[in-house]
Amino acid sequence: MPIVVTGIDRTAAEIVAGYAGVGVATVHEAQGRKGLLASHMRPIYRPAHIAGPAVTCEVAPGDNWMIHVAVEQCRAGDILVVTPTSPCEDGYFGDLLATSLMSRGVRGLVIDAGVRDAATLTEMGFPVWSRAVYSQGTVKETIANVNRPIVCAGAYVRPGDLIVADDDGVVVVARADAAAILKKSHEREAREEGVRARLAAGELGLDIYGMRDKLAAKGLRYVERDPEV
Amino acid sequence: MPIVVTGIDRTAAEIVAGYAGVGVATVHEAQGRKGLLASHMRPIYRPAHIAGPAVTCEVAPGDNWMIHVAVEQCRAGDILVVTPTSPCEDGYFGDLLATSLMSRGVRGLVIDAGVRDAATLTEMGFPVWSRAVYSQGTVKETIANVNRPIVCAGAYVRPGDLIVADDDGVVVVARADAAAILKKSHEREAREEGVRARLAAGELGLDIYGMRDKLAAKGLRYVERDPEV
Amino acid sequence: MPIVVTGIDRTAAEIVAGYAGVGVATVHEAQGRKGLLASHMRPIYRPAHIAGPAVTCEVAPGDNWMIHVAVEQCRAGDILVVTPTSPCEDGYFGDLLATSLMSRGVRGLVIDAGVRDAATLTEMGFPVWSRAVYSQGTVKETIANVNRPIVCAGAYVRPGDLIVADDDGVVVVARADAAAILKKSHEREAREEGVRARLAAGELGLDIYGMRDKLAAKGLRYVERDPEV
Amino acid sequence: MPIVVTGIDRTAAEIVAGYAGVGVATVHEAQGRKGLLASHMRPIYRPAHIAGPAVTCEVAPGDNWMIHVAVEQCRAGDILVVTPTSPCEDGYFGDLLATSLMSRGVRGLVIDAGVRDAATLTEMGFPVWSRAVYSQGTVKETIANVNRPIVCAGAYVRPGDLIVADDDGVVVVARADAAAILKKSHEREAREEGVRARLAAGELGLDIYGMRDKLAAKGLRYVERDPEV
Amino acid sequence: MPIVVTGIDRTAAEIVAGYAGVGVATVHEAQGRKGLLASHMRPIYRPAHIAGPAVTCEVAPGDNWMIHVAVEQCRAGDILVVTPTSPCEDGYFGDLLATSLMSRGVRGLVIDAGVRDAATLTEMGFPVWSRAVYSQGTVKETIANVNRPIVCAGAYVRPGDLIVADDDGVVVVARADAAAILKKSHEREAREEGVRARLAAGELGLDIYGMRDKLAAKGLRYVERDPEV
Amino acid sequence: MPIVVTGIDRTAAEIVAGYAGVGVATVHEAQGRKGLLASHMRPIYRPAHIAGPAVTCEVAPGDNWMIHVAVEQCRAGDILVVTPTSPCEDGYFGDLLATSLMSRGVRGLVIDAGVRDAATLTEMGFPVWSRAVYSQGTVKETIANVNRPIVCAGAYVRPGDLIVADDDGVVVVARADAAAILKKSHEREAREEGVRARLAAGELGLDIYGMRDKLAAKGLRYVERDPEV
């Protein structure tokens, strides 16, 4: 039988705070190129950037009942992460649920399904990453788990894990790794800053990264004219 | 042989006027969760909101001839609804046809195919909901019906039926139901207004809607810790 | 073995200059309705319009090494056109590569794959047409061709061919045809200008284009009432 | 509120009997190229061919309750046609429901969703056309209409309309037209038989259909060598 | 850095043996409707049925190197489960790898990507469930994990978990649950056997399951004629 | 204006003959992993294998007129390759056109669109690789090129190029390369035969290909137990 887990351990707020302004691509790289949700998870408006611990929620297809249950489990700073138990693009979430989440200080919604009231959510400034914008209404008949591990858009998410979402999509970081990955993210940003300056000045990645010898060793040849054209 | 029906009965203008500002999701709910066009029908710019009676138009794949025929059947306040007779994403419609429709007071286009001149249509403020933005040109060789019932993006649309379209997509309301659904839409909005205020104040949907007993009856249990983690 | 062709012939700059403000749909029509890339090639921000000669680049799935090689082959005014050797939506390109291309005066990127750093690319004003926005990182292990003919999103593109891209998508024009197609594009625009004015004044396409007889000859009939409703 | 219509008018059995062996493509052509369900509707085994009047059934996403209701409305010779009220590929139907339908003499199932027990259904010889084969279980919570007009896979189907399904897909014929379309189908088959013999003997469609002049009038030219290669 | 875990705990062989002939749909239901891989995972030939413990394998897009590593970790009775680290449909696997796995007694392959040599695999009787059949070759450059938990086609799979695959698709059962789910699967089969006999005899699900009152309570009404037609 | 090129140079029959029994995957590898058509190109029945020179044909969306023109250009041993000028899945081809092609000795059809009469084509033994099976009828109004270079399903095909198609899909080989690639294909098959025998005997690819050192150099580690589980 489904359960609601009430006492989850969240990524610490001070760690979350450090992720302000750190992009999804950076976090994904910093943790070894894992944790990305599928590319169909798009923000309903841009630009948008949020970070926070996940409250996880399963929902039956065409049934948003458990989102109401999950709302109660959300605290200020959380991100609600919802996945249907089979693929569905119905409009599970709209401006009323967003009002409820905003009143609790929730930072945003990640849902591998549809949402509605996109114009109002945009005006409210409540960010959502979803598979679709679709008005189709849902019922309230079937229970499912809240705050248990889920697979959302191809990524494994445990309650309390860190979610970062921006214009590029959504990434999850294991709670235990969040501090270390933040450090690595900042290191990566620092490294990239130096490279960016050199590239802006006209230096080539081929030279900065020392790629020419390796390319030649692989057999790449430069020719003035295409021999087959 | 295809026909053009010239004497369709339109949803009355005073009823249409009432739909100003009423969202697609609200209308869809008010009429019992039906009438939505598929989620791939997206506006080419946002925000956008229109309501009006449908002029319906079939087109052959890659052939926009009948849109020219349908334009003549459109009056001020109408919405042109176009469906290909087999799936096609070609660019059936661009700024010239939009100019023609705007000169007649037509409110917008709903087409389960592609459109082009998206930048110009956006500048003109002529709203379009389509399956794709795609420049592919079309021919003028094959005739088809205008103002006969069609299936557009999965929804059955009769000429004169009410179309409402906004950032969430497109919904159709049978002409005979348009007045009653408007009333129900306003009632729904009123009810939601009250709920919204309570949610904004921090009350939970679980309590407002009295869900707790029903959830318990279904077997939902709350636990402090996940027994399997 | 893969090669990099260094001495490609580019569409002449003075011809390219003429394409400023000429839309993709117009160019596509002017050259006989060919050369369009598939409709999934969408700009990461709107509005956007660029024209320039193609530098072509193949990349292995999940491997962006050759983009670094291609950057060196790009000159001011060029457009980089990238295609994976099998379908892939990984994030091959981000703000560092964009910085490098901008420092060289490159006008934009067309890639039948994913890109990342969409928010930063938007701020930088570096236009990109892509299949996806997706952060997934790539490796640098496999070499491939630069400046050889490629198929990108269904269109055959030779290095130096003219690329035009705007809100409607992307079109390619053979280098040898670029001057003639520019002339035809301008002629088409001129013709459309006249039609636009007449349509805005309320004239119908049916009359402007003289369609009524041809429609009747095909058998189209006008009836006051639908006989089957 | 949803209803079950018990007294539908079915396409007459003697007309249905005439459709034995008449292919979907022939029927579709005979009725003027309309009535096809979308190409994603595929048979779970091949070859298969059925014809019969439709019993129509709506189901909520992830909820197969109404199929049980619809079974009771099915008579010998019928075809059950099921459509979800929003897109869903769950496994609504398996060998138990097939056993029930077979015991009533039902000829097959057409469902714009998923089915399961594909191997058993194949052994049983119960033909199904579906969007997916997928085991995902469904609930029994939400009521919907039986024997009201529906849109299934893009086609409008009224209860009692004639359904024909084979390896090519599914087509619907309005009950009132079934006799006339059968006649036209047979005429078309007869015509095609003569053409087939001539084609088999080596005559060309270009000559049989007299296309050469029309092609030339359109401007088609024959050249020995491609001028651009 | 990626690792290969050599000492995984497998679902016991005597439990696996019990799953012979137990269908995916039954197992999925018996464990509470979870564990299904996505519906795009289709067998390359039908019928096919296998059960066995998972050896899990990550692969980079377009890179099948780790499959060679995973082969060594496979024992008789195992099922190899492969997932790309980003979506890819390349042909990671063909008859040579199948020969190697067959020589080790491996029962089949589950891969959320493409395979090739489909005709030969069919002749060999080596069953494969995949996303695509596609010849595209792969490189051997990037390492990844073997026998660590993965997400494959939307399902979370740990090494040693039980995989069952048949014509309906693929389901995973946690190793710790495999014995209990087998018992429940057999119980379900027994229950269904009784129902099947009653349905075959003409009894209705409506009566066997006692649905009539609940339907009426929900408001379902039976009418002789559709009031709106 | 469109043209029909009548004097194309075909891959020599004796070279084509050598490709009998050579699989698509082998050919694709032998020519450096290029030339594959997209994975959506599937045979309508299996097993099937053909090889022959391409007669190329463009068709407008929903218009199969030019296939009739192309038939006349086909000789014994040819393969007809058809691509729509914009994406379309209509049923361009059925048993009558197949009868015509068979009477001319044509080996099969490759079409990036739909076909119909799948059951009859299967009985006739006329192999087809297509994007869809779909009955939708087509018109005969728009002319296009025959025997000019085309892009079909993402691959560039020139008239006379060698096409090989089997259960794995379709590959194209440039006419000028066909003899050399045949030789490389046979060499590859010979090499694989030796490897196959060793794999069947239980040797590992890791050892046969000498991968262990390279894997270790990349940093792959073997551990008895997963440190994170």
mmCIF file of N, CA and C in Angstrom, chain D residues 18-65:
data_model
loop_
_atom_site.group_PDB
_atom_site.id
_atom_site.type_symbol
_atom_site.label_atom_id
_atom_site.label_comp_id
_atom_site.label_asym_id
_atom_site.label_seq_id
_atom_site.Cartn_x
_atom_site.Cartn_y
_atom_site.Cartn_z
ATOM 1 N N GLY D 18 -20.955 -8.530 -46.727
ATOM 2 C CA GLY D 18 -20.375 -8.212 -48.025
ATOM 3 C C GLY D 18 -18.967 -7.676 -47.942
ATOM 4 N N TYR D 19 -18.603 -7.148 -46.784
ATOM 5 C CA TYR D 19 -17.266 -6.569 -46.628
ATOM 6 C C TYR D 19 -16.184 -7.616 -46.366
ATOM 7 N N ALA D 20 -16.570 -8.881 -46.248
ATOM 8 C CA ALA D 20 -15.554 -9.920 -46.034
ATOM 9 C C ALA D 20 -14.546 -9.877 -47.175
ATOM 10 N N GLY D 21 -13.315 -9.728 -46.855
ATOM 11 C CA GLY D 21 -12.280 -9.717 -47.876
ATOM 12 C C GLY D 21 -12.077 -8.387 -48.564
ATOM 13 N N VAL D 22 -12.881 -7.401 -48.245
ATOM 14 C CA VAL D 22 -12.674 -6.070 -48.824
ATOM 15 C C VAL D 22 -11.680 -5.310 -47.939
ATOM 16 N N GLY D 23 -10.616 -4.833 -48.555
ATOM 17 C CA GLY D 23 -9.540 -4.230 -47.786
ATOM 18 C C GLY D 23 -9.837 -2.811 -47.328
ATOM 19 N N VAL D 24 -9.122 -2.383 -46.320
ATOM 20 C CA VAL D 24 -9.285 -1.038 -45.767
ATOM 21 C C VAL D 24 -8.986 0.023 -46.821
ATOM 22 N N ALA D 25 -7.921 -0.188 -47.593
ATOM 23 C CA ALA D 25 -7.555 0.810 -48.601
ATOM 24 C C ALA D 25 -8.673 0.977 -49.627
ATOM 25 N N THR D 26 -9.282 -0.135 -50.022
ATOM 26 C CA THR D 26 -10.372 -0.068 -50.991
ATOM 27 C C THR D 26 -11.566 0.693 -50.426
ATOM 28 N N VAL D 27 -11.947 0.382 -49.214
ATOM 29 C CA VAL D 27 -13.090 1.058 -48.590
ATOM 30 C C VAL D 27 -12.825 2.551 -48.461
ATOM 31 N N HIS D 28 -11.618 2.868 -47.999
ATOM 32 C CA HIS D 28 -11.224 4.274 -47.834
ATOM 33 C C HIS D 28 -11.330 5.032 -49.164
ATOM 34 N N GLU D 29 -10.855 4.429 -50.232
ATOM 35 C CA GLU D 29 -10.949 5.077 -51.538
ATOM 36 C C GLU D 29 -12.406 5.176 -51.993
ATOM 37 N N ALA D 30 -13.144 4.081 -51.772
ATOM 38 C CA ALA D 30 -14.520 4.040 -52.276
ATOM 39 C C ALA D 30 -15.386 5.116 -51.647
ATOM 40 N N GLN D 31 -15.041 5.528 -50.432
ATOM 41 C CA GLN D 31 -15.864 6.557 -49.797
ATOM 42 C C GLN D 31 -15.216 7.944 -49.872
ATOM 43 N N GLY D 32 -14.344 8.108 -50.844
ATOM 44 C CA GLY D 32 -13.808 9.448 -51.071
ATOM 45 C C GLY D 32 -12.665 9.810 -50.163
ATOM 46 N N ARG D 33 -11.863 8.808 -49.779
ATOM 47 C CA ARG D 33 -10.640 9.058 -49.006
ATOM 48 C C ARG D 33 -10.918 9.729 -47.681
ATOM 49 N N LYS D 34 -11.828 9.145 -46.930
ATOM 50 C CA LYS D 34 -12.056 9.647 -45.576
ATOM 51 C C LYS D 34 -12.255 8.468 -44.638
ATOM 52 N N GLY D 35 -12.329 8.757 -43.347
ATOM 53 C CA GLY D 35 -12.683 7.739 -42.378
ATOM 54 C C GLY D 35 -11.542 6.907 -41.839
ATOM 55 N N LEU D 36 -10.310 7.183 -42.261
ATOM 56 C CA LEU D 36 -9.179 6.391 -41.751
ATOM 57 C C LEU D 36 -8.825 6.763 -40.328
ATOM 58 N N LEU D 37 -8.556 5.775 -39.497
ATOM 59 C CA LEU D 37 -7.931 6.040 -38.212
ATOM 60 C C LEU D 37 -6.428 6.243 -38.436
ATOM 61 N N ALA D 38 -5.796 6.915 -37.478
ATOM 62 C CA ALA D 38 -4.388 7.290 -37.644
ATOM 63 C C ALA D 38 -3.501 6.060 -37.842
ATOM 64 N N SER D 39 -2.340 6.296 -38.454
ATOM 65 C CA SER D 39 -1.447 5.198 -38.834
ATOM 66 C C SER D 39 -0.822 4.496 -37.638
ATOM 67 N N HIS D 40 -0.929 5.084 -36.431
ATOM 68 C CA HIS D 40 -0.370 4.371 -35.262
ATOM 69 C C HIS D 40 -1.261 3.219 -34.797
ATOM 70 N N MET D 41 -2.420 3.056 -35.415
ATOM 71 C CA MET D 41 -3.312 1.951 -35.037
ATOM 72 C C MET D 41 -2.884 0.690 -35.779
ATOM 73 N N ARG D 42 -2.147 -0.174 -35.130
ATOM 74 C CA ARG D 42 -1.562 -1.339 -35.786
ATOM 75 C C ARG D 42 -2.125 -2.638 -35.218
ATOM 76 N N PRO D 43 -2.264 -3.656 -36.074
ATOM 77 C CA PRO D 43 -2.721 -4.961 -35.592
ATOM 78 C C PRO D 43 -1.649 -5.623 -34.723
ATOM 79 N N ILE D 44 -2.085 -6.354 -33.671
ATOM 80 C CA ILE D 44 -1.074 -7.022 -32.831
ATOM 81 C C ILE D 44 -0.547 -8.284 -33.500
ATOM 82 N N TYR D 45 -1.282 -8.817 -34.480
ATOM 83 C CA TYR D 45 -0.719 -9.898 -35.298
ATOM 84 C C TYR D 45 -1.219 -9.731 -36.723
ATOM 85 N N ARG D 46 -0.507 -10.311 -37.648
ATOM 86 C CA ARG D 46 -0.811 -10.221 -39.071
ATOM 87 C C ARG D 46 -0.731 -11.598 -39.696
ATOM 88 N N PRO D 47 -1.552 -11.934 -40.718
ATOM 89 C CA PRO D 47 -2.617 -11.088 -41.247
ATOM 90 C C PRO D 47 -3.870 -11.160 -40.385
ATOM 91 N N ALA D 48 -4.705 -10.142 -40.545
ATOM 92 C CA ALA D 48 -5.977 -10.078 -39.826
ATOM 93 C C ALA D 48 -6.928 -9.216 -40.647
ATOM 94 N N HIS D 49 -8.179 -9.572 -40.659
ATOM 95 C CA HIS D 49 -9.188 -8.775 -41.358
ATOM 96 C C HIS D 49 -10.528 -8.977 -40.673
ATOM 97 N N ILE D 50 -11.178 -7.893 -40.286
ATOM 98 C CA ILE D 50 -12.528 -7.980 -39.712
ATOM 99 C C ILE D 50 -13.381 -6.832 -40.226
ATOM 100 N N ALA D 51 -14.690 -7.051 -40.156
ATOM 101 C CA ALA D 51 -15.647 -5.981 -40.443
ATOM 102 C C ALA D 51 -16.839 -6.177 -39.523
ATOM 103 N N GLY D 52 -17.419 -5.078 -39.065
ATOM 104 C CA GLY D 52 -18.578 -5.191 -38.189
ATOM 105 C C GLY D 52 -18.983 -3.836 -37.656
ATOM 106 N N PRO D 53 -20.191 -3.767 -37.078
ATOM 107 C CA PRO D 53 -20.658 -2.493 -36.520
ATOM 108 C C PRO D 53 -19.933 -2.162 -35.218
ATOM 109 N N ALA D 54 -19.741 -0.862 -34.994
ATOM 110 C CA ALA D 54 -19.006 -0.391 -33.824
ATOM 111 C C ALA D 54 -19.890 -0.295 -32.596
ATOM 112 N N VAL D 55 -19.401 -0.826 -31.493
ATOM 113 C CA VAL D 55 -19.869 -0.426 -30.167
ATOM 114 C C VAL D 55 -18.802 0.504 -29.635
ATOM 115 N N THR D 56 -19.186 1.742 -29.298
ATOM 116 C CA THR D 56 -18.185 2.742 -28.927
ATOM 117 C C THR D 56 -18.087 2.896 -27.418
ATOM 118 N N CYS D 57 -16.888 3.208 -26.963
ATOM 119 C CA CYS D 57 -16.632 3.225 -25.525
ATOM 120 C C CYS D 57 -15.548 4.241 -25.205
ATOM 121 N N GLU D 58 -15.874 5.171 -24.318
ATOM 122 C CA GLU D 58 -14.866 6.084 -23.790
ATOM 123 C C GLU D 58 -14.279 5.518 -22.493
ATOM 124 N N VAL D 59 -13.009 5.761 -22.281
ATOM 125 C CA VAL D 59 -12.391 5.372 -21.011
ATOM 126 C C VAL D 59 -11.526 6.516 -20.513
ATOM 127 N N ALA D 60 -11.465 6.661 -19.199
ATOM 128 C CA ALA D 60 -10.560 7.636 -18.606
ATOM 129 C C ALA D 60 -9.133 7.122 -18.744
ATOM 130 N N PRO D 61 -8.125 8.023 -18.696
ATOM 131 C CA PRO D 61 -6.738 7.546 -18.771
ATOM 132 C C PRO D 61 -6.431 6.607 -17.612
ATOM 133 N N GLY D 62 -5.852 5.459 -17.929
ATOM 134 C CA GLY D 62 -5.467 4.502 -16.891
ATOM 135 C C GLY D 62 -6.645 3.843 -16.206
ATOM 136 N N ASP D 63 -7.799 3.773 -16.838
ATOM 137 C CA ASP D 63 -9.023 3.283 -16.196
ATOM 138 C C ASP D 63 -9.858 2.525 -17.222
ATOM 139 N N ASN D 64 -9.970 1.207 -17.045
ATOM 140 C CA ASN D 64 -10.671 0.407 -18.057
ATOM 141 C C ASN D 64 -12.075 -0.021 -17.637
ATOM 142 N N TRP D 65 -12.614 0.662 -16.632
ATOM 143 C CA TRP D 65 -13.909 0.248 -16.084
ATOM 144 C C TRP D 65 -14.987 0.153 -17.153
#
